[in-house]
Amino acid sequence: MQRKNFGNMQCPVARSLERVGEWWSILILREAIHGITRFDEFQRNLDIAPNILTRRLTALVDSGLLEKRLYCEKPPRYEYILTPRGRDFRPILLSLQAWGNRHFAPEGASVMLVDRATGVAADPILIDRNTGQPITDATHANAPGPAAGPGVRKRLTRKTSATSQDGSP
């Protein structure tokens, strides 16, 4: 069975999943965000088969999330450096970490986000950069963007209309 390609869909979530939706990709990005750059370090930290790691690193490079740089000529050895696009994945990773701690860690958090200066645990939330206000179901909704096609416009307009008719988000 051939895998569906999400890369050309109008949905930004689907397009993003095309780049990072495979679980090894997210774990590799997690390691890269924590400063890991070399193949052997990724392999050791993740306990991942070399052929799978090679495929996932190649896909992340091809997607512009990592840059492959030669650090040793004989024998040729490469490191994988986060690009700006890859660094932009950090808030998503932190949100996924917080969600995982909240819903799938009955024993308690094994990794926590803390304030570097105080060591106090942080609880990340989504904030509107323009207003500084938290984004909630009550205050924000998806709407068709300038590049939205008819299907997206219909789906989002229908949802916005249904929401506003009964006064709830």
GROMACS .gro file of N, CA and C in nm:
model
  507
    1MET      N    1   0.084  -0.118   0.000
    1MET     CA    2   0.000   0.000   0.000
    1MET      C    3   0.088   0.125   0.000
    2GLN      N    4   0.065   0.214  -0.093
    2GLN     CA    5   0.147   0.333  -0.105
    2GLN      C    6   0.099   0.440  -0.008
    3ARG      N    7   0.196   0.507   0.055
    3ARG     CA    8   0.167   0.611   0.152
    3ARG      C    9   0.115   0.735   0.081
    4LYS      N   10   0.017   0.801   0.141
    4LYS     CA   11  -0.040   0.923   0.085
    4LYS      C   12   0.059   1.038   0.105
    5ASN      N   13   0.072   1.122   0.005
    5ASN     CA   14   0.159   1.239   0.013
    5ASN      C   15   0.077   1.360   0.056
    6PHE      N   16   0.115   1.421   0.167
    6PHE     CA   17   0.045   1.538   0.219
    6PHE      C   18   0.110   1.669   0.175
    7GLY      N   19   0.223   1.663   0.108
    7GLY     CA   20   0.302   1.782   0.076
    7GLY      C   21   0.233   1.888  -0.006
    8ASN      N   22   0.135   1.849  -0.087
    8ASN     CA   23   0.068   1.947  -0.173
    8ASN      C   24  -0.074   1.981  -0.126
    9MET      N   25  -0.113   1.930  -0.012
    9MET     CA   26  -0.246   1.961   0.040
    9MET      C   27  -0.248   2.106   0.088
   10GLN      N   28  -0.366   2.167   0.090
   10GLN     CA   29  -0.377   2.306   0.134
   10GLN      C   30  -0.365   2.321   0.285
   11CYS      N   31  -0.380   2.216   0.358
   11CYS     CA   32  -0.377   2.221   0.503
   11CYS      C   33  -0.233   2.235   0.553
   12PRO      N   34  -0.202   2.339   0.632
   12PRO     CA   35  -0.066   2.354   0.683
   12PRO      C   36  -0.026   2.244   0.780
   13VAL      N   37  -0.122   2.184   0.850
   13VAL     CA   38  -0.092   2.072   0.939
   13VAL      C   39  -0.048   1.952   0.855
   14ALA      N   40  -0.122   1.922   0.748
   14ALA     CA   41  -0.086   1.810   0.661
   14ALA      C   42   0.051   1.832   0.598
   15ARG      N   43   0.077   1.953   0.550
   15ARG     CA   44   0.208   1.982   0.490
   15ARG      C   45   0.320   1.967   0.591
   16SER      N   46   0.295   2.006   0.714
   16SER     CA   47   0.396   1.992   0.820
   16SER      C   48   0.420   1.845   0.851
   17LEU      N   49   0.311   1.767   0.857
   17LEU     CA   50   0.326   1.624   0.885
   17LEU      C   51   0.405   1.554   0.775
   18GLU      N   52   0.396   1.603   0.654
   18GLU     CA   53   0.475   1.545   0.544
   18GLU      C   54   0.624   1.555   0.577
   19ARG      N   55   0.663   1.659   0.650
   19ARG     CA   56   0.805   1.681   0.683
   19ARG      C   57   0.846   1.616   0.814
   20VAL      N   58   0.759   1.618   0.915
   20VAL     CA   59   0.799   1.571   1.047
   20VAL      C   60   0.705   1.466   1.106
   21GLY      N   61   0.612   1.413   1.031
   21GLY     CA   62   0.510   1.326   1.085
   21GLY      C   63   0.557   1.187   1.125
   22GLU      N   64   0.668   1.142   1.077
   22GLU     CA   65   0.721   1.012   1.113
   22GLU      C   66   0.789   1.027   1.250
   23TRP      N   67   0.760   0.937   1.345
   23TRP     CA   68   0.803   0.958   1.484
   23TRP      C   69   0.953   0.973   1.499
   24TRP      N   70   1.032   0.901   1.419
   24TRP     CA   71   1.177   0.916   1.431
   24TRP      C   72   1.220   1.059   1.397
   25SER      N   73   1.151   1.121   1.303
   25SER     CA   74   1.187   1.259   1.265
   25SER      C   75   1.173   1.354   1.383
   26ILE      N   76   1.065   1.340   1.458
   26ILE     CA   77   1.044   1.428   1.573
   26ILE      C   78   1.150   1.401   1.680
   27LEU      N   79   1.184   1.276   1.702
   27LEU     CA   80   1.286   1.244   1.802
   27LEU      C   81   1.424   1.293   1.758
   28ILE      N   82   1.454   1.283   1.630
   28ILE     CA   83   1.582   1.337   1.578
   28ILE      C   84   1.586   1.488   1.597
   29LEU      N   85   1.476   1.556   1.567
   29LEU     CA   86   1.471   1.702   1.589
   29LEU      C   87   1.485   1.735   1.737
   30ARG      N   88   1.424   1.655   1.823
   30ARG     CA   89   1.441   1.676   1.968
   30ARG      C   90   1.588   1.672   2.005
   31GLU      N   91   1.659   1.570   1.956
   31GLU     CA   92   1.802   1.557   1.986
   31GLU      C   93   1.881   1.675   1.929
   32ALA      N   94   1.848   1.716   1.807
   32ALA     CA   95   1.919   1.828   1.744
   32ALA      C   96   1.895   1.958   1.824
   33ILE      N   97   1.772   1.978   1.870
   33ILE     CA   98   1.741   2.096   1.950
   33ILE      C   99   1.820   2.093   2.081
   34HIS      N  100   1.852   1.974   2.131
   34HIS     CA  101   1.933   1.960   2.253
   34HIS      C  102   2.082   1.961   2.224
   35GLY      N  103   2.120   1.989   2.100
   35GLY     CA  104   2.262   2.007   2.067
   35GLY      C  105   2.332   1.889   2.002
   36ILE      N  106   2.264   1.781   1.979
   36ILE     CA  107   2.325   1.665   1.912
   36ILE      C  108   2.339   1.697   1.764
   37THR      N  109   2.455   1.667   1.706
   37THR     CA  110   2.479   1.698   1.565
   37THR      C  111   2.534   1.581   1.484
   38ARG      N  112   2.592   1.482   1.549
   38ARG     CA  113   2.662   1.377   1.475
   38ARG      C  114   2.585   1.247   1.470
   39PHE      N  115   2.602   1.177   1.358
   39PHE     CA  116   2.531   1.052   1.331
   39PHE      C  117   2.542   0.956   1.448
   40ASP      N  118   2.664   0.932   1.496
   40ASP     CA  119   2.683   0.834   1.603
   40ASP      C  120   2.614   0.876   1.732
   41GLU      N  121   2.605   1.006   1.758
   41GLU     CA  122   2.534   1.055   1.876
   41GLU      C  123   2.383   1.032   1.864
   42PHE      N  124   2.328   1.063   1.746
   42PHE     CA  125   2.186   1.037   1.722
   42PHE      C  126   2.158   0.888   1.742
   43GLN      N  127   2.242   0.805   1.682
   43GLN     CA  128   2.221   0.661   1.687
   43GLN      C  129   2.227   0.610   1.831
   44ARG      N  130   2.326   0.655   1.905
   44ARG     CA  131   2.342   0.612   2.044
   44ARG      C  132   2.225   0.660   2.131
   45ASN      N  133   2.189   0.788   2.120
   45ASN     CA  134   2.082   0.843   2.205
   45ASN      C  135   1.945   0.784   2.174
   46LEU      N  136   1.920   0.753   2.047
   46LEU     CA  137   1.787   0.706   2.006
   46LEU      C  138   1.777   0.555   1.993
   47ASP      N  139   1.892   0.486   1.993
   47ASP     CA  140   1.893   0.342   1.971
   47ASP      C  141   1.817   0.307   1.843
   48ILE      N  142   1.855   0.375   1.736
   48ILE     CA  143   1.789   0.364   1.605
   48ILE      C  144   1.882   0.292   1.508
   49ALA      N  145   1.826   0.211   1.422
   49ALA     CA  146   1.906   0.139   1.321
   49ALA      C  147   1.969   0.240   1.226
   50PRO      N  148   2.094   0.216   1.185
   50PRO     CA  149   2.165   0.311   1.098
   50PRO      C  150   2.092   0.341   0.967
   51ASN      N  151   2.030   0.239   0.906
   51ASN     CA  152   1.962   0.263   0.778
   51ASN      C  153   1.840   0.354   0.797
   52ILE      N  154   1.769   0.337   0.907
   52ILE     CA  155   1.653   0.423   0.934
   52ILE      C  156   1.700   0.564   0.965
   53LEU      N  157   1.805   0.576   1.046
   53LEU     CA  158   1.859   0.708   1.079
   53LEU      C  159   1.905   0.781   0.953
   54THR      N  160   1.973   0.710   0.865
   54THR     CA  161   2.018   0.771   0.739
   54THR      C  162   1.900   0.824   0.658
   55ARG      N  163   1.794   0.744   0.646
   55ARG     CA  164   1.676   0.788   0.570
   55ARG      C  165   1.609   0.910   0.635
   56ARG      N  166   1.595   0.907   0.766
   56ARG     CA  167   1.527   1.018   0.835
   56ARG      C  168   1.612   1.145   0.828
   57LEU      N  169   1.744   1.135   0.847
   57LEU     CA  170   1.831   1.253   0.837
   57LEU      C  171   1.825   1.311   0.696
   58THR      N  172   1.828   1.225   0.595
   58THR     CA  173   1.819   1.271   0.456
   58THR      C  174   1.688   1.344   0.433
   59ALA      N  175   1.578   1.290   0.483
   59ALA     CA  176   1.448   1.355   0.467
   59ALA      C  177   1.444   1.490   0.538
   60LEU      N  178   1.502   1.499   0.656
   60LEU     CA  179   1.503   1.626   0.730
   60LEU      C  180   1.592   1.729   0.660
   61VAL      N  181   1.701   1.685   0.600
   61VAL     CA  182   1.786   1.775   0.520
   61VAL      C  183   1.709   1.821   0.396
   62ASP      N  184   1.647   1.727   0.326
   62ASP     CA  185   1.570   1.760   0.206
   62ASP      C  186   1.455   1.856   0.235
   63SER      N  187   1.399   1.848   0.356
   63SER     CA  188   1.288   1.936   0.396
   63SER      C  189   1.335   2.070   0.450
   64GLY      N  190   1.467   2.088   0.460
   64GLY     CA  191   1.520   2.216   0.505
   64GLY      C  192   1.518   2.235   0.656
   65LEU      N  193   1.503   2.126   0.732
   65LEU     CA  194   1.503   2.136   0.878
   65LEU      C  195   1.643   2.119   0.936
   66LEU      N  196   1.726   2.044   0.866
   66LEU     CA  197   1.867   2.025   0.905
   66LEU      C  198   1.956   2.056   0.786
   67GLU      N  199   2.078   2.096   0.816
   67GLU     CA  200   2.180   2.117   0.713
   67GLU      C  201   2.291   2.015   0.738
   68LYS      N  202   2.336   1.948   0.633
   68LYS     CA  203   2.443   1.848   0.642
   68LYS      C  204   2.576   1.916   0.612
   69ARG      N  205   2.670   1.908   0.708
   69ARG     CA  206   2.801   1.973   0.692
   69ARG      C  207   2.914   1.871   0.715
   70LEU      N  208   3.011   1.875   0.628
   70LEU     CA  209   3.129   1.789   0.642
   70LEU      C  210   3.215   1.842   0.757
   71TYR      N  211   3.249   1.756   0.853
   71TYR     CA  212   3.338   1.799   0.962
   71TYR      C  213   3.469   1.722   0.963
   72CYS      N  214   3.478   1.613   0.885
   72CYS     CA  215   3.601   1.536   0.874
   72CYS      C  216   3.611   1.483   0.731
   73GLU      N  217   3.726   1.506   0.667
   73GLU     CA  218   3.740   1.464   0.528
   73GLU      C  219   3.783   1.319   0.512
   74LYS      N  220   3.870   1.269   0.600
   74LYS     CA  221   3.920   1.131   0.588
   74LYS      C  222   3.905   1.061   0.721
   75PRO      N  223   3.813   0.969   0.732
   75PRO     CA  224   3.706   0.940   0.637
   75PRO      C  225   3.599   1.050   0.642
   76PRO      N  226   3.520   1.063   0.536
   76PRO     CA  227   3.420   1.169   0.535
   76PRO      C  228   3.316   1.147   0.646
   77ARG      N  229   3.299   1.249   0.727
   77ARG     CA  230   3.202   1.247   0.836
   77ARG      C  231   3.123   1.377   0.833
   78TYR      N  232   2.994   1.366   0.862
   78TYR     CA  233   2.906   1.482   0.854
   78TYR      C  234   2.839   1.508   0.988
   79GLU      N  235   2.805   1.633   1.008
   79GLU     CA  236   2.720   1.669   1.120
   79GLU      C  237   2.592   1.731   1.063
   80TYR      N  238   2.490   1.730   1.144
   80TYR     CA  239   2.357   1.777   1.102
   80TYR      C  240   2.317   1.892   1.194
   81ILE      N  241   2.310   2.010   1.135
   81ILE     CA  242   2.287   2.133   1.209
   81ILE      C  243   2.145   2.183   1.183
   82LEU      N  244   2.078   2.226   1.288
   82LEU     CA  245   1.944   2.283   1.272
   82LEU      C  246   1.949   2.408   1.185
   83THR      N  247   1.857   2.421   1.094
   83THR     CA  248   1.839   2.543   1.016
   83THR      C  249   1.739   2.631   1.091
   84PRO      N  250   1.718   2.754   1.047
   84PRO     CA  251   1.612   2.836   1.110
   84PRO      C  252   1.477   2.764   1.110
   85ARG      N  253   1.445   2.695   1.001
   85ARG     CA  254   1.320   2.618   0.994
   85ARG      C  255   1.318   2.510   1.102
   86GLY      N  256   1.429   2.443   1.122
   86GLY     CA  257   1.439   2.341   1.225
   86GLY      C  258   1.428   2.398   1.365
   87ARG      N  259   1.492   2.513   1.388
   87ARG     CA  260   1.482   2.579   1.520
   87ARG      C  261   1.339   2.624   1.548
   88ASP      N  262   1.264   2.658   1.444
   88ASP     CA  263   1.123   2.698   1.461
   88ASP      C  264   1.037   2.582   1.510
   89PHE      N  265   1.088   2.460   1.507
   89PHE     CA  266   1.013   2.344   1.556
   89PHE      C  267   1.016   2.336   1.709
   90ARG      N  268   1.104   2.409   1.775
   90ARG     CA  269   1.119   2.400   1.921
   90ARG      C  270   0.988   2.425   1.996
   91PRO      N  271   0.911   2.530   1.966
   91PRO     CA  272   0.786   2.548   2.041
   91PRO      C  273   0.688   2.432   2.023
   92ILE      N  274   0.689   2.370   1.907
   92ILE     CA  275   0.602   2.254   1.884
   92ILE      C  276   0.647   2.138   1.971
   93LEU      N  277   0.777   2.118   1.977
   93LEU     CA  278   0.833   2.011   2.060
   93LEU      C  279   0.802   2.036   2.208
   94LEU      N  280   0.816   2.160   2.253
   94LEU     CA  281   0.786   2.192   2.393
   94LEU      C  282   0.638   2.171   2.424
   95SER      N  283   0.551   2.206   2.329
   95SER     CA  284   0.408   2.183   2.348
   95SER      C  285   0.378   2.034   2.354
   96LEU      N  286   0.441   1.956   2.268
   96LEU     CA  287   0.421   1.811   2.267
   96LEU      C  288   0.472   1.750   2.399
   97GLN      N  289   0.583   1.801   2.448
   97GLN     CA  290   0.638   1.754   2.575
   97GLN      C  291   0.540   1.783   2.690
   98ALA      N  292   0.488   1.905   2.695
   98ALA     CA  293   0.393   1.942   2.801
   98ALA      C  294   0.265   1.857   2.792
   99TRP      N  295   0.217   1.837   2.670
   99TRP     CA  296   0.097   1.755   2.648
   99TRP      C  297   0.122   1.611   2.693
  100GLY      N  298   0.238   1.558   2.658
  100GLY     CA  299   0.274   1.422   2.698
  100GLY      C  300   0.284   1.409   2.850
  101ASN      N  301   0.346   1.507   2.915
  101ASN     CA  302   0.354   1.504   3.061
  101ASN      C  303   0.216   1.510   3.125
  102ARG      N  304   0.128   1.592   3.068
  102ARG     CA  305  -0.006   1.610   3.125
  102ARG      C  306  -0.093   1.485   3.108
  103HIS      N  307  -0.081   1.417   2.994
  103HIS     CA  308  -0.176   1.311   2.962
  103HIS      C  309  -0.121   1.168   2.961
  104PHE      N  310   0.010   1.153   2.951
  104PHE     CA  311   0.065   1.019   2.932
  104PHE      C  312   0.179   0.986   3.026
  105ALA      N  313   0.189   1.056   3.138
  105ALA     CA  314   0.295   1.029   3.235
  105ALA      C  315   0.235   1.012   3.374
  106PRO      N  316   0.164   0.901   3.398
  106PRO     CA  317   0.100   0.882   3.529
  106PRO      C  318   0.201   0.879   3.643
  107GLU      N  319   0.326   0.844   3.612
  107GLU     CA  320   0.431   0.838   3.714
  107GLU      C  321   0.489   0.977   3.743
  108GLY      N  322   0.451   1.077   3.661
  108GLY     CA  323   0.503   1.213   3.677
  108GLY      C  324   0.598   1.246   3.563
  109ALA      N  325   0.631   1.372   3.553
  109ALA     CA  326   0.716   1.421   3.443
  109ALA      C  327   0.859   1.369   3.456
  110SER      N  328   0.911   1.316   3.346
  110SER     CA  329   1.051   1.274   3.344
  110SER      C  330   1.140   1.385   3.287
  111VAL      N  331   1.081   1.475   3.210
  111VAL     CA  332   1.151   1.591   3.153
  111VAL      C  333   1.058   1.709   3.171
  112MET      N  334   1.114   1.819   3.223
  112MET     CA  335   1.033   1.938   3.246
  112MET      C  336   1.100   2.059   3.184
  113LEU      N  337   1.019   2.153   3.140
  113LEU     CA  338   1.068   2.283   3.096
  113LEU      C  339   1.076   2.371   3.220
  114VAL      N  340   1.193   2.429   3.245
  114VAL     CA  341   1.210   2.515   3.363
  114VAL      C  342   1.270   2.648   3.323
  115ASP      N  343   1.246   2.749   3.404
  115ASP     CA  344   1.307   2.880   3.388
  115ASP      C  345   1.455   2.865   3.421
  116ARG      N  346   1.544   2.904   3.330
  116ARG     CA  347   1.688   2.888   3.352
  116ARG      C  348   1.737   2.963   3.475
  117ALA      N  349   1.681   3.080   3.502
  117ALA     CA  350   1.727   3.162   3.613
  117ALA      C  351   1.680   3.111   3.748
  118THR      N  352   1.556   3.060   3.754
  118THR     CA  353   1.499   3.023   3.884
  118THR      C  354   1.484   2.874   3.904
  119GLY      N  355   1.483   2.797   3.797
  119GLY     CA  356   1.460   2.653   3.807
  119GLY      C  357   1.314   2.617   3.827
  120VAL      N  358   1.226   2.715   3.825
  120VAL     CA  359   1.083   2.692   3.844
  120VAL      C  360   1.024   2.633   3.716
  121ALA      N  361   0.940   2.531   3.732
  121ALA     CA  362   0.876   2.466   3.617
  121ALA      C  363   0.790   2.566   3.541
  122ALA      N  364   0.798   2.559   3.409
  122ALA     CA  365   0.718   2.644   3.321
  122ALA      C  366   0.602   2.561   3.266
  123ASP      N  367   0.493   2.628   3.235
  123ASP     CA  368   0.377   2.563   3.175
  123ASP      C  369   0.348   2.639   3.046
  124PRO      N  370   0.399   2.591   2.932
  124PRO     CA  371   0.384   2.666   2.807
  124PRO      C  372   0.238   2.677   2.763
  125ILE      N  373   0.204   2.794   2.711
  125ILE     CA  374   0.073   2.817   2.652
  125ILE      C  375   0.094   2.888   2.520
  126LEU      N  376  -0.006   2.888   2.436
  126LEU     CA  377   0.000   2.954   2.306
  126LEU      C  378  -0.047   3.098   2.322
  127ILE      N  379   0.036   3.191   2.275
  127ILE     CA  380   0.009   3.335   2.288
  127ILE      C  381   0.004   3.398   2.150
  128ASP      N  382  -0.087   3.492   2.130
  128ASP     CA  383  -0.092   3.570   2.006
  128ASP      C  384   0.019   3.675   2.012
  129ARG      N  385   0.113   3.667   1.919
  129ARG     CA  386   0.226   3.759   1.916
  129ARG      C  387   0.181   3.905   1.902
  130ASN      N  388   0.071   3.928   1.829
  130ASN     CA  389   0.024   4.064   1.805
  130ASN      C  390  -0.037   4.130   1.929
  131THR      N  391  -0.109   4.052   2.010
  131THR     CA  392  -0.179   4.110   2.125
  131THR      C  393  -0.120   4.070   2.259
  132GLY      N  394  -0.042   3.962   2.260
  132GLY     CA  395   0.011   3.911   2.385
  132GLY      C  396  -0.091   3.831   2.465
  133GLN      N  397  -0.207   3.806   2.407
  133GLN     CA  398  -0.315   3.736   2.477
  133GLN      C  399  -0.309   3.586   2.448
  134PRO      N  400  -0.348   3.504   2.548
  134PRO     CA  401  -0.355   3.359   2.523
  134PRO      C  402  -0.455   3.327   2.413
  135ILE      N  403  -0.423   3.226   2.333
  135ILE     CA  404  -0.514   3.180   2.228
  135ILE      C  405  -0.598   3.068   2.287
  136THR      N  406  -0.730   3.090   2.287
  136THR     CA  407  -0.824   2.991   2.340
  136THR      C  408  -0.935   2.968   2.238
  137ASP      N  409  -1.013   2.863   2.258
  137ASP     CA  410  -1.128   2.837   2.171
  137ASP      C  411  -1.228   2.952   2.177
  138ALA      N  412  -1.238   3.016   2.291
  138ALA     CA  413  -1.335   3.124   2.307
  138ALA      C  414  -1.295   3.252   2.234
  139THR      N  415  -1.164   3.270   2.212
  139THR     CA  416  -1.117   3.398   2.156
  139THR      C  417  -1.065   3.390   2.013
  140HIS      N  418  -1.034   3.272   1.965
  140HIS     CA  419  -0.972   3.259   1.833
  140HIS      C  420  -1.031   3.141   1.755
  141ALA      N  421  -1.034   3.154   1.623
  141ALA     CA  422  -1.082   3.046   1.536
  141ALA      C  423  -1.003   3.049   1.405
  142ASN      N  424  -0.995   2.936   1.340
  142ASN     CA  425  -0.932   2.931   1.208
  142ASN      C  426  -1.027   2.995   1.106
  143ALA      N  427  -0.968   3.065   1.010
  143ALA     CA  428  -1.043   3.127   0.902
  143ALA      C  429  -0.966   3.105   0.772
  144PRO      N  430  -1.033   3.110   0.660
  144PRO     CA  431  -0.962   3.092   0.533
  144PRO      C  432  -0.856   3.201   0.514
  145GLY      N  433  -0.738   3.159   0.471
  145GLY     CA  434  -0.631   3.254   0.440
  145GLY      C  435  -0.638   3.297   0.295
  146PRO      N  436  -0.551   3.390   0.256
  146PRO     CA  437  -0.554   3.443   0.119
  146PRO      C  438  -0.534   3.335   0.011
  147ALA      N  439  -0.463   3.228   0.043
  147ALA     CA  440  -0.436   3.124  -0.056
  147ALA      C  441  -0.535   3.007  -0.047
  148ALA      N  442  -0.637   3.018   0.037
  148ALA     CA  443  -0.732   2.908   0.056
  148ALA      C  444  -0.810   2.880  -0.071
  149GLY      N  445  -0.824   2.753  -0.103
  149GLY     CA  446  -0.904   2.712  -0.217
  149GLY      C  447  -1.050   2.700  -0.176
  150PRO      N  448  -1.137   2.668  -0.272
  150PRO     CA  449  -1.281   2.659  -0.244
  150PRO      C  450  -1.316   2.559  -0.134
  151GLY      N  451  -1.250   2.443  -0.132
  151GLY     CA  452  -1.280   2.342  -0.031
  151GLY      C  453  -1.248   2.390   0.110
  152VAL      N  454  -1.133   2.454   0.125
  152VAL     CA  455  -1.093   2.506   0.255
  152VAL      C  456  -1.187   2.619   0.296
  153ARG      N  457  -1.218   2.708   0.203
  153ARG     CA  458  -1.310   2.819   0.233
  153ARG      C  459  -1.446   2.766   0.279
  154LYS      N  460  -1.498   2.667   0.209
  154LYS     CA  461  -1.629   2.611   0.243
  154LYS      C  462  -1.625   2.547   0.383
  155ARG      N  463  -1.522   2.468   0.409
  155ARG     CA  464  -1.513   2.398   0.537
  155ARG      C  465  -1.498   2.496   0.652
  156LEU      N  466  -1.411   2.595   0.637
  156LEU     CA  467  -1.388   2.690   0.747
  156LEU      C  468  -1.501   2.791   0.761
  157THR      N  469  -1.563   2.831   0.652
  157THR     CA  470  -1.675   2.925   0.659
  157THR      C  471  -1.794   2.857   0.726
  158ARG      N  472  -1.819   2.730   0.692
  158ARG     CA  473  -1.929   2.655   0.754
  158ARG      C  474  -1.906   2.643   0.904
  159LYS      N  475  -1.784   2.613   0.946
  159LYS     CA  476  -1.754   2.599   1.088
  159LYS      C  477  -1.770   2.733   1.160
  160THR      N  478  -1.720   2.841   1.100
  160THR     CA  479  -1.730   2.973   1.162
  160THR      C  480  -1.877   3.014   1.174
  161SER      N  481  -1.959   2.988   1.072
  161SER     CA  482  -2.101   3.022   1.075
  161SER      C  483  -2.174   2.943   1.183
  162ALA      N  484  -2.147   2.814   1.191
  162ALA     CA  485  -2.213   2.729   1.291
  162ALA      C  486  -2.175   2.774   1.432
  163THR      N  487  -2.049   2.811   1.449
  163THR     CA  488  -2.003   2.856   1.580
  163THR      C  489  -2.069   2.986   1.620
  164SER      N  490  -2.078   3.082   1.527
  164SER     CA  491  -2.133   3.213   1.563
  164SER      C  492  -2.284   3.211   1.581
  165GLN      N  493  -2.354   3.115   1.521
  165GLN     CA  494  -2.500   3.110   1.533
  165GLN      C  495  -2.544   3.074   1.675
  166ASP      N  496  -2.474   2.984   1.741
  166ASP     CA  497  -2.518   2.948   1.875
  166ASP      C  498  -2.441   3.023   1.984
  167GLY      N  499  -2.348   3.109   1.941
  167GLY     CA  500  -2.275   3.194   2.037
  167GLY      C  501  -2.162   3.125   2.109
  168SER      N  502  -2.137   2.996   2.080
  168SER     CA  503  -2.028   2.929   2.147
  168SER      C  504  -1.910   2.914   2.051
  169PRO      N  505  -1.792   2.892   2.105
  169PRO     CA  506  -1.671   2.878   2.020
  169PRO      C  507  -1.671   2.752   1.937
   0.00000   0.00000   0.00000
